[in-house]
Amino acid sequence: MQFLLAFVVAAPLLGAVAALLPAPPGLKGKNPDQAVLRHGVTVTGVVLAAALVLVAGFDHDHPSTMQATTDIRWIPALDVRIHLGTDGISLPLLVLTALLTFLCALYSYFKPPAGPSAKGFVALVLVLESGTLATFAVLDLMLFFLAFEMVLIPMYFLIARWGGEGRQPAAWKFVLYTLLGSVVMLLGLLLVGLKSGTFDMVALATDNGRGLTTSVQVIAVLAIGVGLAVKTPMWPLHSWLPDAHTAAPTVGSVLLAGVLLKMGTYGFVRILLPVAPDGMRTFAPYLAAFAVVGIVYGSLACLALARPGAKGDLKRLIAYSSVGHMGFVLLGIATMTPTGVNGALFANIAHGLITGLLFFLVGAVKDRYGTADLDTLSGATGAALYGRAPRLGGLLAFAAVASLGLPGLAGFWGEMLTLFGAFDPAEGLSRPAFLTFMSIGAFGTLLTAAYLLIVVRRVCMGDPRVTPGDKAEGLSTGHGTDGLPQPVADVRGYEFAAWTPLAALTVLAGLWPAVLLGLTDPAVQKLLAGGKS
């Protein structure tokens, strides 16, 4: 188990190096690009298999205990160690990262993104996977920062080199926002490490802030929280996200929404809640306020994009929906209660599954129609998806209702638990204030349902104002001479293989939430109790 976790983190990095080397004669095949894409599928598949073996070997009776640990001295002068481990909080995120990266590699093998060489693309995806997995596995503050920053460069190049229209400005905006936030975060991490005398996250969590004065905790939470909030992204530090998603290739959007956004909220749970509880208690009402503003703001932005005539981009709309969904995660963390934090962790996983599926589906729609413009999809395409690609339309409708929090699907439990956490926040927090936040968050769920149902009606059913033979915005309706809508390619075999696991896990987590909560709850209880089970 100790070797297995280290292998899961390091294998993608070794695979990235191998992807850039000349292929052995027997593995070149007829198409060098297909050979290196096949290499990406193989490496990510091995990493996923190793992650599943890690789950099978995990002691599920003691999920609050750090398991599969590695602890090696690295920089003795600063007491920085290569310290790895996993518990019930990080294990689901490790598996989610391995799964989404494998599905992206599989999808890319059959549908390579337009751009430079496949070698660079595969190497960047593998480096991105290694950095993300390391973020969820490391137990040293300095190592956490290095892993946290490791993902920036590969994501920058994925957007800038393989993205669509506006990719260069979007990539620069992504890097500048996250780098500026990270500089402030580094100062906060150094403050905690130097004042406490250790960078070990387990020791710091066990100490539970007793070695840090309240003023140091407040400064640390402010500094570290800014860097984490940018990556989350929290309103009003979110403006890089819609541009990045709109310009990114399909797999870039899936990985950005599915795993990279989780790094910020994971940092709040793993570092700030146990290490600086007094500082978190000071800022918790402000964090909750920003969270609920983000919930409402994201929903209103989506409603504005979804209305007829707005020329809204479907990828941009889903990006803004992430601002709202991650607002629920931040609200749960701000309650500082086991119920709220468990809801936040559940919502993290649910968002990764559902939004990852949504970006896959939107990418497929854009490939078929050549656009993600909602007015074009609902008007110029006549009967839209239900009439032209019914399976694709059905999957899009399924992902949309899962995203709006339909009971029985994964999106429901996280939002419900965060609202329950806000109903009864931790001792020392203002209950009237959190009841107000809970009410605003509940109103946000109604707005979320409104814009997603509008999207389903327009994209899947079409615009009822456009009749066969009409034109919309000067574009063809997509009807044949008999007046019937012409079909487009429905779900292909490789798409079915890439999307089915996400849909199945969305149903499983919705019907059997104990699969996740049984892992996270004991670990959260121990974390909030200062390392005491």
XYZ file of C-alpha atoms in Angstrom:
533
model
C 0.000 0.000 0.000
C 2.855 2.377 0.804
C 4.414 1.740 -2.597
C 1.037 1.831 -4.331
C 0.179 5.437 -3.417
C 3.654 6.626 -4.401
C 3.240 4.760 -7.714
C -0.165 6.369 -8.363
C 1.371 9.842 -7.907
C 4.634 9.238 -9.799
C 3.514 6.970 -12.664
C 1.871 9.729 -14.758
C 5.024 11.842 -14.488
C 7.157 8.927 -15.712
C 4.603 8.313 -18.447
C 4.869 11.952 -19.546
C 8.628 11.593 -19.947
C 8.160 8.366 -21.905
C 5.603 10.051 -24.181
C 8.217 12.567 -25.314
C 10.811 9.892 -26.107
C 10.959 8.125 -29.493
C 8.655 5.116 -29.531
C 10.287 1.658 -29.680
C 10.123 0.156 -33.212
C 7.483 -2.390 -32.281
C 5.137 0.229 -30.793
C 5.264 2.924 -33.456
C 2.419 1.507 -35.529
C 1.288 3.091 -38.767
C 0.361 6.411 -37.157
C 2.813 7.946 -34.628
C 0.108 10.215 -33.213
C -2.207 7.271 -32.552
C 0.707 5.405 -30.938
C 1.366 8.181 -28.411
C -2.369 8.621 -27.752
C -2.528 4.875 -27.090
C 0.374 5.350 -24.670
C -1.696 7.950 -22.816
C -4.630 5.544 -22.534
C -2.308 2.807 -21.244
C -0.611 4.955 -18.599
C -3.830 6.505 -17.293
C -5.477 3.076 -17.331
C -2.668 1.610 -15.216
C -2.934 4.548 -12.790
C -6.700 4.049 -12.519
C -6.226 0.326 -11.893
C -3.649 1.101 -9.188
C -6.075 3.604 -7.599
C -8.816 0.952 -7.543
C -6.412 -1.528 -5.927
C -5.649 1.194 -3.380
C -9.379 1.452 -2.655
C -9.645 -2.335 -2.320
C -6.711 -2.437 0.110
C -7.908 0.583 2.101
C -9.016 -0.180 5.664
C -12.626 0.925 5.388
C -13.179 0.282 9.093
C -10.732 3.097 9.934
C -11.125 5.753 7.208
C -9.988 8.498 9.582
C -6.496 6.965 9.791
C -3.826 8.013 7.310
C -2.997 4.951 5.231
C -0.468 3.996 2.533
C 1.932 6.542 4.029
C 5.415 7.422 2.837
C 7.614 9.730 4.931
C 11.097 10.594 3.626
C 13.329 13.507 4.699
C 13.779 15.901 1.772
C 15.030 19.325 2.954
C 16.274 18.798 6.553
C 17.093 22.488 7.137
C 13.405 23.386 6.768
C 12.083 20.005 7.959
C 10.349 19.557 4.592
C 9.493 15.911 3.964
C 8.161 13.823 1.101
C 5.151 12.776 3.128
C 2.280 10.993 1.364
C -0.867 9.422 2.742
C -4.588 9.052 2.150
C -7.707 8.888 4.291
C -11.453 9.015 3.712
C -11.278 12.665 2.643
C -8.630 12.360 -0.059
C -9.269 8.815 -1.347
C -12.459 9.666 -3.337
C -10.662 12.632 -4.939
C -7.727 10.430 -5.943
C -10.064 7.946 -7.623
C -12.078 10.728 -9.297
C -8.878 12.237 -10.734
C -7.623 8.892 -12.021
C -11.025 8.068 -13.547
C -11.586 11.396 -15.304
C -8.045 11.476 -16.700
C -8.403 7.934 -18.075
C -11.762 8.777 -19.684
C -10.245 11.918 -21.223
C -7.319 9.899 -22.603
C -9.720 7.296 -24.014
C -11.895 10.002 -25.592
C -8.830 11.732 -27.078
C -7.594 8.489 -28.647
C -10.680 8.373 -30.860
C -11.226 12.143 -31.076
C -7.807 13.873 -30.914
C -8.060 17.641 -30.318
C -7.018 19.859 -33.182
C -3.615 21.395 -32.518
C 0.108 20.668 -32.408
C 1.701 17.250 -31.924
C -0.056 14.535 -29.976
C 3.167 13.925 -28.013
C 2.943 17.292 -26.308
C -0.764 16.855 -25.625
C -0.369 13.456 -23.952
C 2.664 14.583 -21.933
C 0.803 17.650 -20.640
C -2.283 15.632 -19.647
C -0.079 13.177 -17.725
C 1.832 15.961 -15.935
C -1.522 17.520 -15.056
C -2.723 14.201 -13.629
C 0.440 13.744 -11.572
C 0.192 17.244 -10.083
C -3.476 16.820 -9.202
C -2.972 13.402 -7.628
C -0.004 14.745 -5.656
C -2.116 17.633 -4.329
C -4.592 15.156 -2.840
C -1.896 12.793 -1.510
C 0.835 14.982 0.029
C 0.934 15.738 3.759
C 3.570 18.490 3.810
C 2.674 22.163 3.300
C 5.601 22.913 0.974
C 5.004 19.792 -1.062
C 1.312 20.729 -1.243
C 2.253 24.124 -2.663
C 4.564 22.578 -5.275
C 1.899 20.101 -6.364
C -0.732 22.855 -6.340
C 1.396 24.928 -8.725
C 2.495 21.988 -10.861
C -0.830 21.903 -12.713
C -0.704 25.513 -13.929
C 1.753 25.123 -16.806
C 0.182 22.020 -18.415
C -3.299 23.555 -18.214
C -1.974 26.822 -19.671
C -0.568 25.008 -22.719
C -3.643 22.813 -23.132
C -5.751 25.957 -23.405
C -3.257 28.071 -25.384
C -2.216 25.416 -27.925
C -5.239 23.112 -28.261
C -8.037 25.528 -27.370
C -10.526 27.323 -29.557
C -11.275 30.966 -30.253
C -9.782 33.377 -27.713
C -7.461 30.736 -26.303
C -4.394 32.939 -25.769
C -6.074 35.638 -23.631
C -7.984 32.950 -21.698
C -4.787 30.994 -20.976
C -2.948 34.119 -19.801
C -5.858 35.125 -17.592
C -5.935 31.652 -16.036
C -2.212 31.698 -15.235
C -2.062 35.275 -13.964
C -5.046 34.908 -11.628
C -3.855 31.632 -10.150
C -0.212 32.695 -9.864
C -1.081 35.912 -8.046
C -3.272 33.975 -5.641
C -0.547 31.378 -5.147
C 2.067 33.978 -4.188
C -0.144 35.130 -1.323
C -0.886 31.522 -0.386
C 2.826 30.684 -0.196
C 3.357 33.495 2.326
C 0.566 32.070 4.464
C 1.970 28.537 4.305
C 5.432 29.786 5.283
C 3.928 31.744 8.178
C 2.183 28.627 9.515
C 5.256 26.418 9.080
C 7.735 28.811 10.625
C 5.524 29.846 13.554
C 4.549 26.277 14.410
C 7.975 24.768 13.738
C 6.745 22.145 11.277
C 5.278 21.852 7.782
C 3.801 18.425 8.506
C 0.043 18.606 7.895
C -0.779 15.663 10.165
C 1.134 17.172 13.103
C -0.438 20.576 12.471
C -3.938 19.075 12.306
C -3.351 17.182 15.557
C -2.126 20.377 17.233
C -5.364 22.004 16.002
C -3.977 25.542 16.094
C -2.809 25.416 19.706
C 0.733 26.336 18.660
C -0.441 29.423 16.734
C -1.784 32.646 18.200
C -5.170 33.883 17.030
C -3.619 36.766 15.102
C -1.280 34.383 13.244
C -4.231 32.125 12.427
C -6.259 35.055 11.097
C -3.412 36.228 8.845
C -2.741 32.651 7.681
C -6.394 32.009 6.812
C -6.593 35.281 4.899
C -3.399 34.610 2.910
C -3.905 30.897 2.238
C -7.630 31.360 1.681
C -7.089 33.883 -1.130
C -4.955 31.430 -3.091
C -7.410 28.592 -2.531
C -10.408 30.789 -3.350
C -8.964 31.739 -6.756
C -8.583 28.072 -7.711
C -12.035 27.113 -6.332
C -13.215 29.634 -7.858
C -15.025 31.833 -5.345
C -16.927 34.956 -6.337
C -15.547 37.597 -7.050
C -12.251 35.828 -7.930
C -13.943 33.681 -10.557
C -13.689 35.750 -13.745
C -10.880 33.634 -15.238
C -13.077 30.517 -15.248
C -15.682 31.240 -17.992
C -13.000 32.354 -20.460
C -10.808 29.319 -19.702
C -13.685 26.871 -20.115
C -14.994 28.479 -23.283
C -11.576 28.396 -24.962
C -10.326 25.035 -23.625
C -10.601 21.801 -25.632
C -13.212 19.329 -24.418
C -10.822 17.258 -22.290
C -9.294 20.451 -20.872
C -12.732 21.613 -19.708
C -13.505 18.181 -18.221
C -10.281 18.105 -16.201
C -10.508 21.763 -15.200
C -14.050 21.410 -13.855
C -13.779 17.824 -12.688
C -10.563 17.899 -10.662
C -8.670 21.213 -10.726
C -11.436 23.202 -9.034
C -11.475 20.592 -6.232
C -7.898 21.434 -5.275
C -8.972 24.755 -3.766
C -11.835 23.394 -1.665
C -9.685 20.423 -0.591
C -7.099 22.889 0.734
C -9.765 24.584 2.855
C -10.728 21.234 4.415
C -7.281 19.662 4.733
C -5.298 22.731 5.842
C -7.346 25.667 7.098
C -10.105 23.919 9.074
C -7.787 21.819 11.305
C -4.653 23.995 11.325
C -6.215 27.406 11.983
C -9.684 26.853 13.495
C -9.791 30.224 15.285
C -8.876 32.036 12.082
C -11.493 30.075 10.146
C -14.109 30.917 12.762
C -13.302 34.602 12.264
C -13.672 34.435 8.493
C -16.416 31.769 8.262
C -19.332 34.272 8.018
C -17.531 36.194 5.258
C -16.710 32.963 3.405
C -20.369 31.916 3.646
C -21.496 35.323 2.399
C -19.207 35.152 -0.636
C -20.390 31.579 -1.219
C -24.101 32.411 -1.365
C -23.459 35.490 -3.515
C -21.595 33.150 -5.879
C -24.545 30.738 -5.892
C -27.017 33.463 -6.887
C -24.601 35.284 -9.204
C -23.693 32.106 -11.092
C -27.359 31.202 -11.535
C -28.337 34.690 -12.728
C -25.431 34.703 -15.198
C -26.635 31.342 -16.537
C -30.207 32.619 -16.833
C -28.949 35.629 -18.794
C -27.001 33.368 -21.172
C -29.906 30.936 -21.573
C -32.537 33.487 -22.624
C -33.450 33.638 -26.336
C -31.503 36.214 -28.322
C -28.602 36.417 -25.857
C -26.240 34.447 -28.140
C -25.130 32.540 -25.054
C -22.432 29.898 -25.364
C -23.380 26.566 -23.771
C -19.816 25.895 -22.543
C -19.719 29.346 -20.953
C -23.063 28.706 -19.284
C -21.831 25.473 -17.697
C -18.679 27.281 -16.549
C -20.809 29.882 -14.743
C -22.867 27.041 -13.253
C -19.644 25.791 -11.626
C -19.339 29.107 -9.770
C -22.738 28.406 -8.221
C -22.087 24.746 -7.458
C -18.734 25.455 -5.847
C -20.514 28.113 -3.789
C -22.426 25.279 -2.088
C -19.114 23.561 -1.325
C -17.728 26.731 0.265
C -20.946 27.246 2.251
C -20.640 23.743 3.689
C -17.010 24.365 4.685
C -17.935 27.710 6.261
C -20.405 26.029 8.638
C -17.445 24.221 10.290
C -19.779 21.338 11.199
C -19.443 17.646 10.286
C -22.737 17.827 8.383
C -21.704 20.857 6.337
C -18.159 19.645 5.609
C -19.411 16.189 4.614
C -21.889 17.889 2.301
C -19.088 19.963 0.807
C -16.953 16.875 0.134
C -19.931 15.020 -1.351
C -20.782 18.014 -3.557
C -17.142 18.096 -4.700
C -17.335 14.545 -6.040
C -20.831 15.011 -7.461
C -19.774 18.156 -9.306
C -16.753 16.354 -10.759
C -18.912 13.533 -12.109
C -21.821 15.596 -13.387
C -19.986 18.625 -14.774
C -17.341 16.365 -16.316
C -20.174 14.572 -18.144
C -21.768 17.890 -19.138
C -18.554 19.183 -20.722
C -18.105 15.895 -22.593
C -21.669 16.230 -23.939
C -21.323 19.889 -24.888
C -18.080 19.081 -26.695
C -19.914 16.395 -28.661
C -22.736 18.799 -29.537
C -20.232 21.422 -30.680
C -18.420 18.836 -32.836
C -21.673 17.886 -34.552
C -23.155 21.329 -35.076
C -19.946 23.374 -35.280
C -21.167 25.729 -32.560
C -22.209 25.872 -28.905
C -24.358 28.984 -29.426
C -27.701 28.394 -27.714
C -29.723 30.437 -30.190
C -28.306 28.436 -33.075
C -28.782 25.101 -31.324
C -32.384 25.835 -30.360
C -33.493 27.701 -33.473
C -31.523 26.815 -36.561
C -31.452 23.109 -35.792
C -35.209 22.669 -35.837
C -36.140 19.644 -33.748
C -32.799 19.871 -31.917
C -31.332 16.884 -30.137
C -34.430 14.836 -29.307
C -35.374 14.756 -32.980
C -31.893 14.394 -34.466
C -29.717 12.566 -31.878
C -32.127 11.250 -29.213
C -29.547 9.373 -27.123
C -27.295 12.415 -26.988
C -30.282 14.571 -26.065
C -31.350 12.121 -23.378
C -27.883 12.082 -21.838
C -27.737 15.890 -21.851
C -31.131 16.056 -20.137
C -29.977 13.449 -17.573
C -26.815 15.422 -16.763
C -28.808 18.656 -16.485
C -31.362 17.277 -14.014
C -28.516 15.688 -12.033
C -26.804 19.078 -11.899
C -29.936 20.819 -10.630
C -30.044 18.433 -7.655
C -32.832 15.990 -8.515
C -33.347 13.570 -5.577
C -31.958 10.146 -6.393
C -28.945 11.546 -8.255
C -25.555 12.640 -6.898
C -26.189 16.391 -7.098
C -28.918 16.249 -4.441
C -27.046 15.097 -1.336
C -24.212 17.606 -1.296
C -26.490 20.624 -1.593
C -28.949 19.283 0.974
C -26.238 18.545 3.550
C -24.593 21.952 3.130
C -27.951 23.647 3.723
C -28.527 21.455 6.790
C -25.069 22.452 8.033
C -25.945 26.131 7.597
C -29.181 25.567 9.567
C -27.123 24.689 12.651
C -23.552 26.061 12.276
C -20.648 25.408 14.622
C -20.523 26.917 18.096
C -19.383 30.535 18.026
C -20.906 31.292 14.611
C -23.992 33.487 14.272
C -27.007 31.245 13.685
C -29.249 34.054 12.357
C -26.585 34.948 9.794
C -26.237 31.340 8.668
C -30.017 30.901 8.522
C -30.008 33.846 6.119
C -27.229 32.223 4.095
C -29.197 28.971 4.069
C -32.285 30.753 2.730
C -30.297 32.459 -0.020
C -28.654 29.148 -0.924
C -32.053 27.433 -1.087
C -33.272 30.215 -3.393
C -30.194 29.552 -5.527
C -31.320 25.936 -6.021
C -34.538 27.260 -7.593
C -32.564 29.504 -9.948
C -30.327 26.542 -10.832
C -33.351 24.433 -11.729
C -34.740 27.304 -13.827
C -31.741 27.811 -16.099
C -30.988 24.111 -16.532
C -34.586 23.344 -17.500
C -34.467 26.233 -19.976
C -31.297 24.732 -21.475
C -32.929 21.299 -21.768
C -36.024 22.772 -23.388
C -34.079 24.849 -25.883
C -31.237 22.487 -26.807
C -33.036 19.155 -26.561
C -36.527 20.186 -27.723
C -35.726 23.181 -29.928
C -37.318 26.597 -30.087
C -41.095 26.232 -30.586
C -41.140 29.576 -32.394
C -39.105 28.102 -35.263
C -41.182 25.929 -37.574
C -39.950 23.644 -40.371
C -38.809 25.690 -43.325
C -38.099 28.816 -41.255
C -34.658 30.345 -40.872
C -32.999 31.472 -37.667
C -30.308 34.134 -37.694
C -29.744 33.488 -41.390
C -28.673 29.869 -40.817
C -30.081 26.683 -42.269
C -32.737 24.908 -40.198
C -31.177 21.551 -40.942
C -34.314 20.169 -42.626
C -34.415 18.105 -45.757
C -36.656 18.647 -48.777
C -39.431 16.693 -47.044
C -39.468 19.203 -44.183
C -38.234 16.689 -41.610
C -35.134 17.350 -39.500
C -32.016 15.638 -40.746
C -30.389 13.343 -38.170
C -26.848 13.875 -36.917
C -24.550 11.236 -35.502
C -25.896 9.961 -32.207
C -23.734 8.663 -29.364
C -20.768 6.793 -30.827
C -19.157 3.715 -29.287
C -16.130 5.483 -27.818
C -18.356 8.256 -26.441
C -20.558 5.651 -24.795
C -17.455 4.083 -23.207
C -16.198 7.454 -21.923
C -19.524 8.724 -20.596
C -21.207 5.636 -19.137
C -18.996 5.421 -15.985
C -19.829 9.039 -15.099
C -23.564 8.516 -15.573
C -23.514 5.226 -13.637
C -21.576 6.725 -10.706
C -23.951 9.706 -10.646
C -26.849 7.291 -10.127
C -24.917 5.132 -7.639
C -23.888 8.084 -5.460
C -27.446 9.416 -5.585
C -29.083 6.153 -4.565
C -26.388 5.003 -2.131
C -24.733 8.096 -0.592
C -23.214 5.966 2.184
C -20.565 4.880 -0.336
C -18.991 8.329 0.025
C -20.271 9.458 3.407
C -19.036 6.267 5.069
C -15.521 7.268 3.994
C -15.646 10.995 4.666
C -17.629 11.251 7.910
C -15.156 9.560 10.329
C -12.258 11.492 8.769
C -14.154 14.797 9.017
C -15.140 14.103 12.641
C -11.487 13.481 13.511
C -10.297 16.520 11.555
C -12.694 18.900 13.302
C -11.900 17.375 16.697
C -8.207 18.175 16.391
C -6.994 14.722 15.394
C -9.012 12.902 18.048
C -11.244 10.101 16.777
